[in-house]
Short mmCIF file of C-alpha atoms in Angstrom, two decimals:
data_model
loop_
_atom_site.label_atom_id
_atom_site.label_comp_id
_atom_site.label_asym_id
_atom_site.label_seq_id
_atom_site.Cartn_x
_atom_site.Cartn_y
_atom_site.Cartn_z
CA ALA A 1 -1.49 88.45 -33.59
CA GLN A 2 -3.64 85.31 -33.54
CA ILE A 3 -4.85 86.07 -30.02
CA LEU A 4 -5.69 89.66 -30.98
CA SER A 5 -7.60 88.43 -34.02
CA HIS A 6 -9.54 85.99 -31.88
CA GLN A 7 -10.37 88.67 -29.30
CA ALA A 8 -11.58 90.98 -32.06
CA GLN A 9 -13.78 88.22 -33.46
CA ARG A 10 -15.11 87.47 -29.99
CA THR A 11 -15.87 91.12 -29.28
CA GLN A 12 -17.71 91.46 -32.57
CA ALA A 13 -19.77 88.35 -31.79
CA LEU A 14 -20.70 89.60 -28.30
CA LEU A 15 -21.69 93.02 -29.62
CA SER A 16 -23.90 91.42 -32.27
CA LEU A 17 -25.97 89.38 -29.81
CA PRO A 18 -28.45 92.11 -28.73
CA LEU A 19 -29.32 92.80 -32.36
CA VAL A 20 -29.65 89.09 -33.10
CA ALA A 21 -32.00 88.73 -30.12
CA GLU A 22 -34.31 91.41 -31.51
CA HIS A 23 -35.01 89.38 -34.66
CA PHE A 24 -34.99 85.81 -33.33
CA SER A 25 -37.20 83.80 -31.01
CA GLU A 26 -35.65 82.71 -27.72
CA LEU A 27 -34.87 79.21 -29.01
CA ARG A 28 -33.45 80.49 -32.28
CA PHE A 29 -31.33 83.01 -30.38
CA ILE A 30 -29.94 80.30 -28.08
CA GLU A 31 -29.08 78.16 -31.07
CA GLU A 32 -27.22 81.09 -32.60
CA CYS A 33 -25.28 81.58 -29.35
CA GLN A 34 -24.34 77.91 -29.41
CA ARG A 35 -23.20 78.21 -33.01
CA LEU A 36 -20.98 81.13 -32.05
CA ALA A 37 -19.63 79.15 -29.10
CA GLU A 38 -18.67 76.29 -31.41
CA GLU A 39 -17.12 78.66 -33.92
CA LEU A 40 -15.13 80.74 -31.43
CA THR A 41 -13.77 77.69 -29.58
CA GLN A 42 -13.40 75.49 -32.70
CA SER A 43 -15.69 72.89 -31.13
CA GLN A 44 -17.90 70.26 -32.73
CA PHE A 45 -20.91 70.49 -30.44
CA ALA A 46 -22.50 72.73 -27.83
CA TYR A 47 -25.24 72.45 -25.24
CA LEU A 48 -26.94 74.81 -22.82
CA ASN A 49 -28.97 74.14 -19.68
CA PHE A 50 -31.17 76.50 -17.70
CA ILE A 51 -31.04 75.33 -14.09
CA GLN A 52 -33.89 75.58 -11.60
CA GLY A 53 -32.84 74.33 -8.21
CA ALA A 54 -30.83 71.17 -8.78
CA ASN A 55 -32.61 70.24 -11.99
CA ALA A 56 -32.42 71.27 -15.62
CA GLN A 57 -35.34 73.47 -16.57
CA GLN A 58 -34.53 73.47 -20.27
CA THR A 59 -31.79 71.82 -22.31
CA VAL A 60 -30.83 72.96 -25.80
CA TRP A 61 -28.43 70.93 -27.97
CA ARG A 62 -26.92 71.60 -31.34
CA SER A 63 -25.68 68.00 -31.71
CA ALA A 64 -24.75 64.89 -29.74
CA GLN A 65 -28.10 64.62 -27.93
CA ASP A 66 -27.42 60.97 -27.06
CA THR A 67 -24.62 62.08 -24.73
CA ALA A 68 -27.04 64.09 -22.59
CA PRO A 69 -27.61 61.55 -19.75
CA TRP A 70 -23.87 60.97 -19.33
CA LEU A 71 -23.05 64.67 -19.37
CA GLU A 72 -25.88 65.59 -17.05
CA GLY A 73 -24.87 63.01 -14.49
CA GLN A 74 -21.11 63.56 -14.60
CA ILE A 75 -20.65 67.23 -15.41
CA TRP A 76 -23.60 69.15 -14.02
CA SER A 77 -23.05 68.17 -10.41
CA GLU A 78 -19.35 68.97 -10.59
CA VAL A 79 -19.79 72.40 -12.17
CA ILE A 80 -22.68 73.34 -9.88
CA GLN A 81 -20.83 72.22 -6.76
CA GLN A 82 -17.53 73.86 -7.67
CA ARG A 83 -19.26 76.95 -9.17
CA ARG A 84 -16.46 77.35 -11.68
CA PRO A 85 -15.61 76.14 -15.20
CA VAL A 86 -14.62 72.53 -15.71
CA VAL A 87 -12.12 71.74 -18.48
CA LEU A 88 -11.50 68.18 -19.59
CA ASN A 89 -8.92 67.72 -22.32
CA GLU A 90 -8.87 63.97 -21.67
CA TYR A 91 -12.53 63.13 -21.26
CA PRO A 92 -13.28 59.89 -19.33
CA SER A 93 -14.89 57.10 -21.32
CA SER A 94 -18.63 56.65 -21.11
CA PRO A 95 -19.76 53.48 -19.30
CA THR A 96 -22.19 52.85 -22.16
CA PRO A 97 -21.54 53.03 -25.93
CA LEU A 98 -22.44 56.37 -27.48
CA GLN A 99 -22.95 57.25 -31.12
CA PHE A 100 -21.15 60.54 -30.50
CA MET A 101 -17.99 60.13 -28.44
CA ILE A 102 -16.71 63.03 -26.34
CA HIS A 103 -12.98 63.61 -26.32
CA ARG A 104 -12.65 67.11 -24.82
CA LEU A 105 -15.09 69.39 -23.02
CA ILE A 106 -15.52 72.80 -21.38
CA CYS A 107 -18.53 73.49 -19.18
CA VAL A 108 -19.02 76.90 -17.55
CA PRO A 109 -21.62 78.08 -15.02
CA VAL A 110 -23.56 81.33 -15.05
CA ILE A 111 -24.18 82.56 -11.53
CA ALA A 112 -26.95 85.02 -10.66
CA GLU A 113 -27.94 86.08 -7.15
CA GLY A 114 -25.56 83.53 -5.70
CA LYS A 115 -27.03 80.57 -7.61
CA VAL A 116 -25.95 78.62 -10.66
CA VAL A 117 -28.74 79.42 -13.13
CA MET A 118 -27.30 78.18 -16.42
CA LEU A 119 -24.63 75.87 -17.79
CA MET A 120 -23.05 76.18 -21.23
CA ALA A 121 -20.66 73.66 -22.71
CA VAL A 122 -18.73 72.94 -25.88
CA GLY A 123 -16.78 69.85 -26.82
CA ASN A 124 -14.46 67.98 -29.15
CA LYS A 125 -12.05 70.67 -30.22
CA THR A 126 -9.28 69.13 -32.34
CA GLY A 127 -6.61 70.36 -29.95
CA ASP A 128 -6.62 71.02 -26.23
CA TYR A 129 -8.85 73.71 -24.81
CA THR A 130 -7.01 76.78 -23.52
CA ASP A 131 -7.68 79.51 -20.97
CA VAL A 132 -8.74 81.76 -23.85
CA ASP A 133 -11.40 79.20 -24.84
CA VAL A 134 -12.70 79.11 -21.28
CA GLU A 135 -12.79 82.89 -21.09
CA THR A 136 -14.58 83.07 -24.45
CA LEU A 137 -17.22 80.54 -23.46
CA GLN A 138 -17.79 82.22 -20.09
CA LEU A 139 -18.29 85.65 -21.66
CA LEU A 140 -20.65 84.21 -24.23
CA ALA A 141 -22.61 82.27 -21.59
CA ASN A 142 -22.98 85.33 -19.36
CA GLU A 143 -24.22 87.47 -22.25
CA THR A 144 -26.59 84.74 -23.43
CA TRP A 145 -28.13 84.53 -19.96
CA ARG A 146 -28.45 88.30 -19.65
CA ILE A 147 -30.19 88.71 -22.99
CA VAL A 148 -32.49 85.70 -22.53
CA GLN A 149 -33.57 87.01 -19.13
CA ASN A 150 -34.20 90.46 -20.59
CA LYS A 151 -36.28 88.92 -23.38
CA ARG A 152 -38.27 86.86 -20.88
CA THR A 153 -38.84 89.91 -18.67
CA TRP A 154 -39.95 91.98 -21.65
CA THR A 155 -42.26 89.20 -22.84
CA GLU A 156 -43.80 88.93 -19.37
CA LEU A 157 -44.26 92.71 -19.19
CA GLN A 158 -45.99 92.64 -22.58
CA ARG A 159 -48.25 89.85 -21.38
CA LEU A 160 -49.12 91.70 -18.19
CA ASN A 161 -49.71 94.89 -20.15
CA GLN A 162 -51.99 93.03 -22.56
CA ASP A 163 -53.90 91.54 -19.62
CA LEU A 164 -54.23 95.00 -18.09
CA GLU A 165 -55.46 96.51 -21.34
CA GLU A 166 -58.04 93.75 -21.72
CA ARG A 167 -59.24 94.31 -18.15
CA VAL A 168 -59.45 98.07 -18.70
CA GLN A 169 -61.39 97.56 -21.92
CA GLU A 170 -63.74 95.15 -20.18
CA ARG A 171 -64.33 97.50 -17.25
CA THR A 172 -64.71 100.45 -19.59
CA ALA A 173 -67.36 98.57 -21.54
CA ARG A 174 -69.17 97.71 -18.32
CA LEU A 175 -68.96 101.31 -17.14
CA GLN A 176 -70.32 102.56 -20.45
CA LEU A 177 -73.19 100.11 -20.23
CA ALA A 178 -73.93 101.17 -16.66
CA THR A 179 -73.78 104.89 -17.44
CA GLN A 180 -75.98 104.46 -20.50
CA SER A 181 -78.55 102.51 -18.51
CA ALA A 182 -78.53 105.04 -15.67
CA GLN A 183 -78.33 108.05 -18.04
CA VAL A 184 -75.13 109.19 -16.32
CA GLY A 185 -72.54 111.40 -17.96
CA ILE A 186 -68.84 111.35 -17.07
CA TRP A 187 -66.59 114.39 -16.99
CA ASP A 188 -63.03 115.15 -15.96
CA TRP A 189 -61.59 118.59 -15.25
CA ASP A 190 -57.86 119.26 -15.39
CA VAL A 191 -57.92 122.38 -13.23
CA VAL A 192 -54.24 123.24 -13.69
CA ASN A 193 -54.53 123.39 -17.48
CA ASP A 194 -58.22 124.40 -17.41
CA ARG A 195 -59.22 121.49 -19.65
CA MET A 196 -62.49 119.63 -19.19
CA SER A 197 -63.32 116.43 -21.06
CA TRP A 198 -66.84 115.05 -21.49
CA ASP A 199 -68.09 111.72 -22.69
CA ASP A 200 -70.81 111.48 -25.34
CA ARG A 201 -73.56 111.26 -22.72
CA MET A 202 -72.52 114.62 -21.24
CA TYR A 203 -72.82 116.33 -24.62
CA GLU A 204 -76.21 114.71 -25.11
CA MET A 205 -77.39 115.91 -21.69
CA TYR A 206 -76.29 119.47 -22.44
CA GLY A 207 -77.97 119.39 -25.85
CA TYR A 208 -74.94 119.20 -28.15
CA GLN A 209 -74.55 116.79 -31.07
CA TYR A 210 -70.83 117.37 -31.53
CA ARG A 211 -67.71 117.55 -29.41
CA LEU A 212 -65.88 120.73 -28.51
CA PRO A 213 -62.19 121.33 -27.72
CA HIS A 214 -61.38 120.62 -24.07
CA GLN A 215 -60.49 124.28 -23.48
CA GLU A 216 -64.01 125.37 -24.48
CA THR A 217 -65.87 122.78 -22.41
CA VAL A 218 -65.34 124.67 -19.13
CA LYS A 219 -66.86 127.80 -20.69
CA LEU A 220 -69.68 125.70 -22.13
CA TRP A 221 -70.55 124.41 -18.67
CA GLU A 222 -70.62 127.89 -17.14
CA GLN A 223 -72.62 129.32 -20.05
CA SER A 224 -75.15 126.49 -19.85
CA LEU A 225 -75.97 127.14 -16.18
CA HIS A 226 -79.42 128.55 -15.51
CA PRO A 227 -79.06 132.20 -14.45
CA GLU A 228 -80.80 131.51 -11.14
CA ASP A 229 -78.47 128.57 -10.31
CA ALA A 230 -75.15 129.78 -11.80
CA THR A 231 -73.83 131.58 -8.72
CA ALA A 232 -74.49 128.67 -6.35
CA ALA A 233 -73.11 126.06 -8.76
CA ILE A 234 -69.87 127.96 -9.37
CA ALA A 235 -69.45 128.69 -5.64
CA THR A 236 -69.90 125.01 -4.78
CA CYS A 237 -67.32 124.11 -7.40
CA GLN A 238 -64.80 126.61 -6.00
CA ALA A 239 -65.38 125.41 -2.44
CA ALA A 240 -64.76 121.81 -3.53
CA LEU A 241 -61.50 122.82 -5.23
CA LEU A 242 -60.39 124.45 -1.98
CA GLY A 243 -61.19 121.27 -0.08
CA GLU A 244 -63.95 122.93 1.94
CA GLN A 245 -66.71 120.55 0.85
CA GLU A 246 -67.58 117.78 -1.57
CA PHE A 247 -68.78 118.71 -5.02
CA ARG A 248 -72.37 117.51 -4.94
CA ILE A 249 -75.06 119.79 -6.25
CA THR A 250 -78.32 119.89 -8.17
CA PHE A 251 -78.81 122.71 -10.66
CA ARG A 252 -80.54 123.60 -13.87
CA ILE A 253 -79.04 124.11 -17.31
CA VAL A 254 -80.37 125.72 -20.43
CA GLN A 255 -79.74 123.75 -23.61
CA PRO A 256 -78.99 125.55 -26.92
CA GLN A 257 -82.54 124.74 -28.02
CA GLY A 258 -83.89 126.57 -24.97
CA ASN A 259 -84.90 123.46 -23.04
CA ILE A 260 -84.31 123.48 -19.30
CA ARG A 261 -82.97 120.35 -17.63
CA TRP A 262 -82.17 119.47 -14.05
CA ILE A 263 -78.65 118.08 -13.47
CA GLU A 264 -77.32 116.32 -10.39
CA ALA A 265 -73.51 116.54 -10.35
CA HIS A 266 -70.95 114.76 -8.20
CA GLY A 267 -67.21 115.30 -8.24
CA LEU A 268 -64.05 114.14 -6.48
CA VAL A 269 -61.04 116.45 -6.16
CA GLN A 270 -57.68 114.66 -6.45
#
């Protein structure tokens, strides 16, 4: 019954981690995982190391920081070399006095792509550590690593997306400046759905002070063509859509006010 109760508590803790990660920073999430490790194994301290190569990339303690050099030298190499949990229920004495003495310890590795990428340890349980404690710590360590990596990947994607958006905004601003200076209008025609979008400069060139629905813009273009140029302009457009030639033509339009303007149009069919 006690084992079943412990397994139920462990399962509940593991299932709660993704939700906890959504509301906490990475460091705060790691600290919560360490707290759960201490609670589930009845330990008095916990530490976690992210490993890069043979060195610790980041170390997070909940207590007993002064034991770090001793643990790093004695335990890391053994766990990394053996690539399996190390359990010490009779911990060897430190060669130097420590404020926080270690009596018992479990240290488990997390392995990803054939490499030890993280170590998680707990220590100083009142009684001996058991296989259930090792299993619990290993499951918790694996889930901690998975969630932290997902958070880091998501954060990096957000950063890249933000960089991309900033670049797009910058290039859009430059394009707008260039088109305004050159009095160039930009248009895009979704042939399949028969929707044409214009920028503000296009509406200005065609003599309109307001925007129209995309479905009406195609008709607006055709209706604005000068009667003497309409047939040639439409034929050139159709030939470009068929891939027979580039869309590059000069034609006249008639604005709503009756003014006639010459337009040079270029298009690329994709």
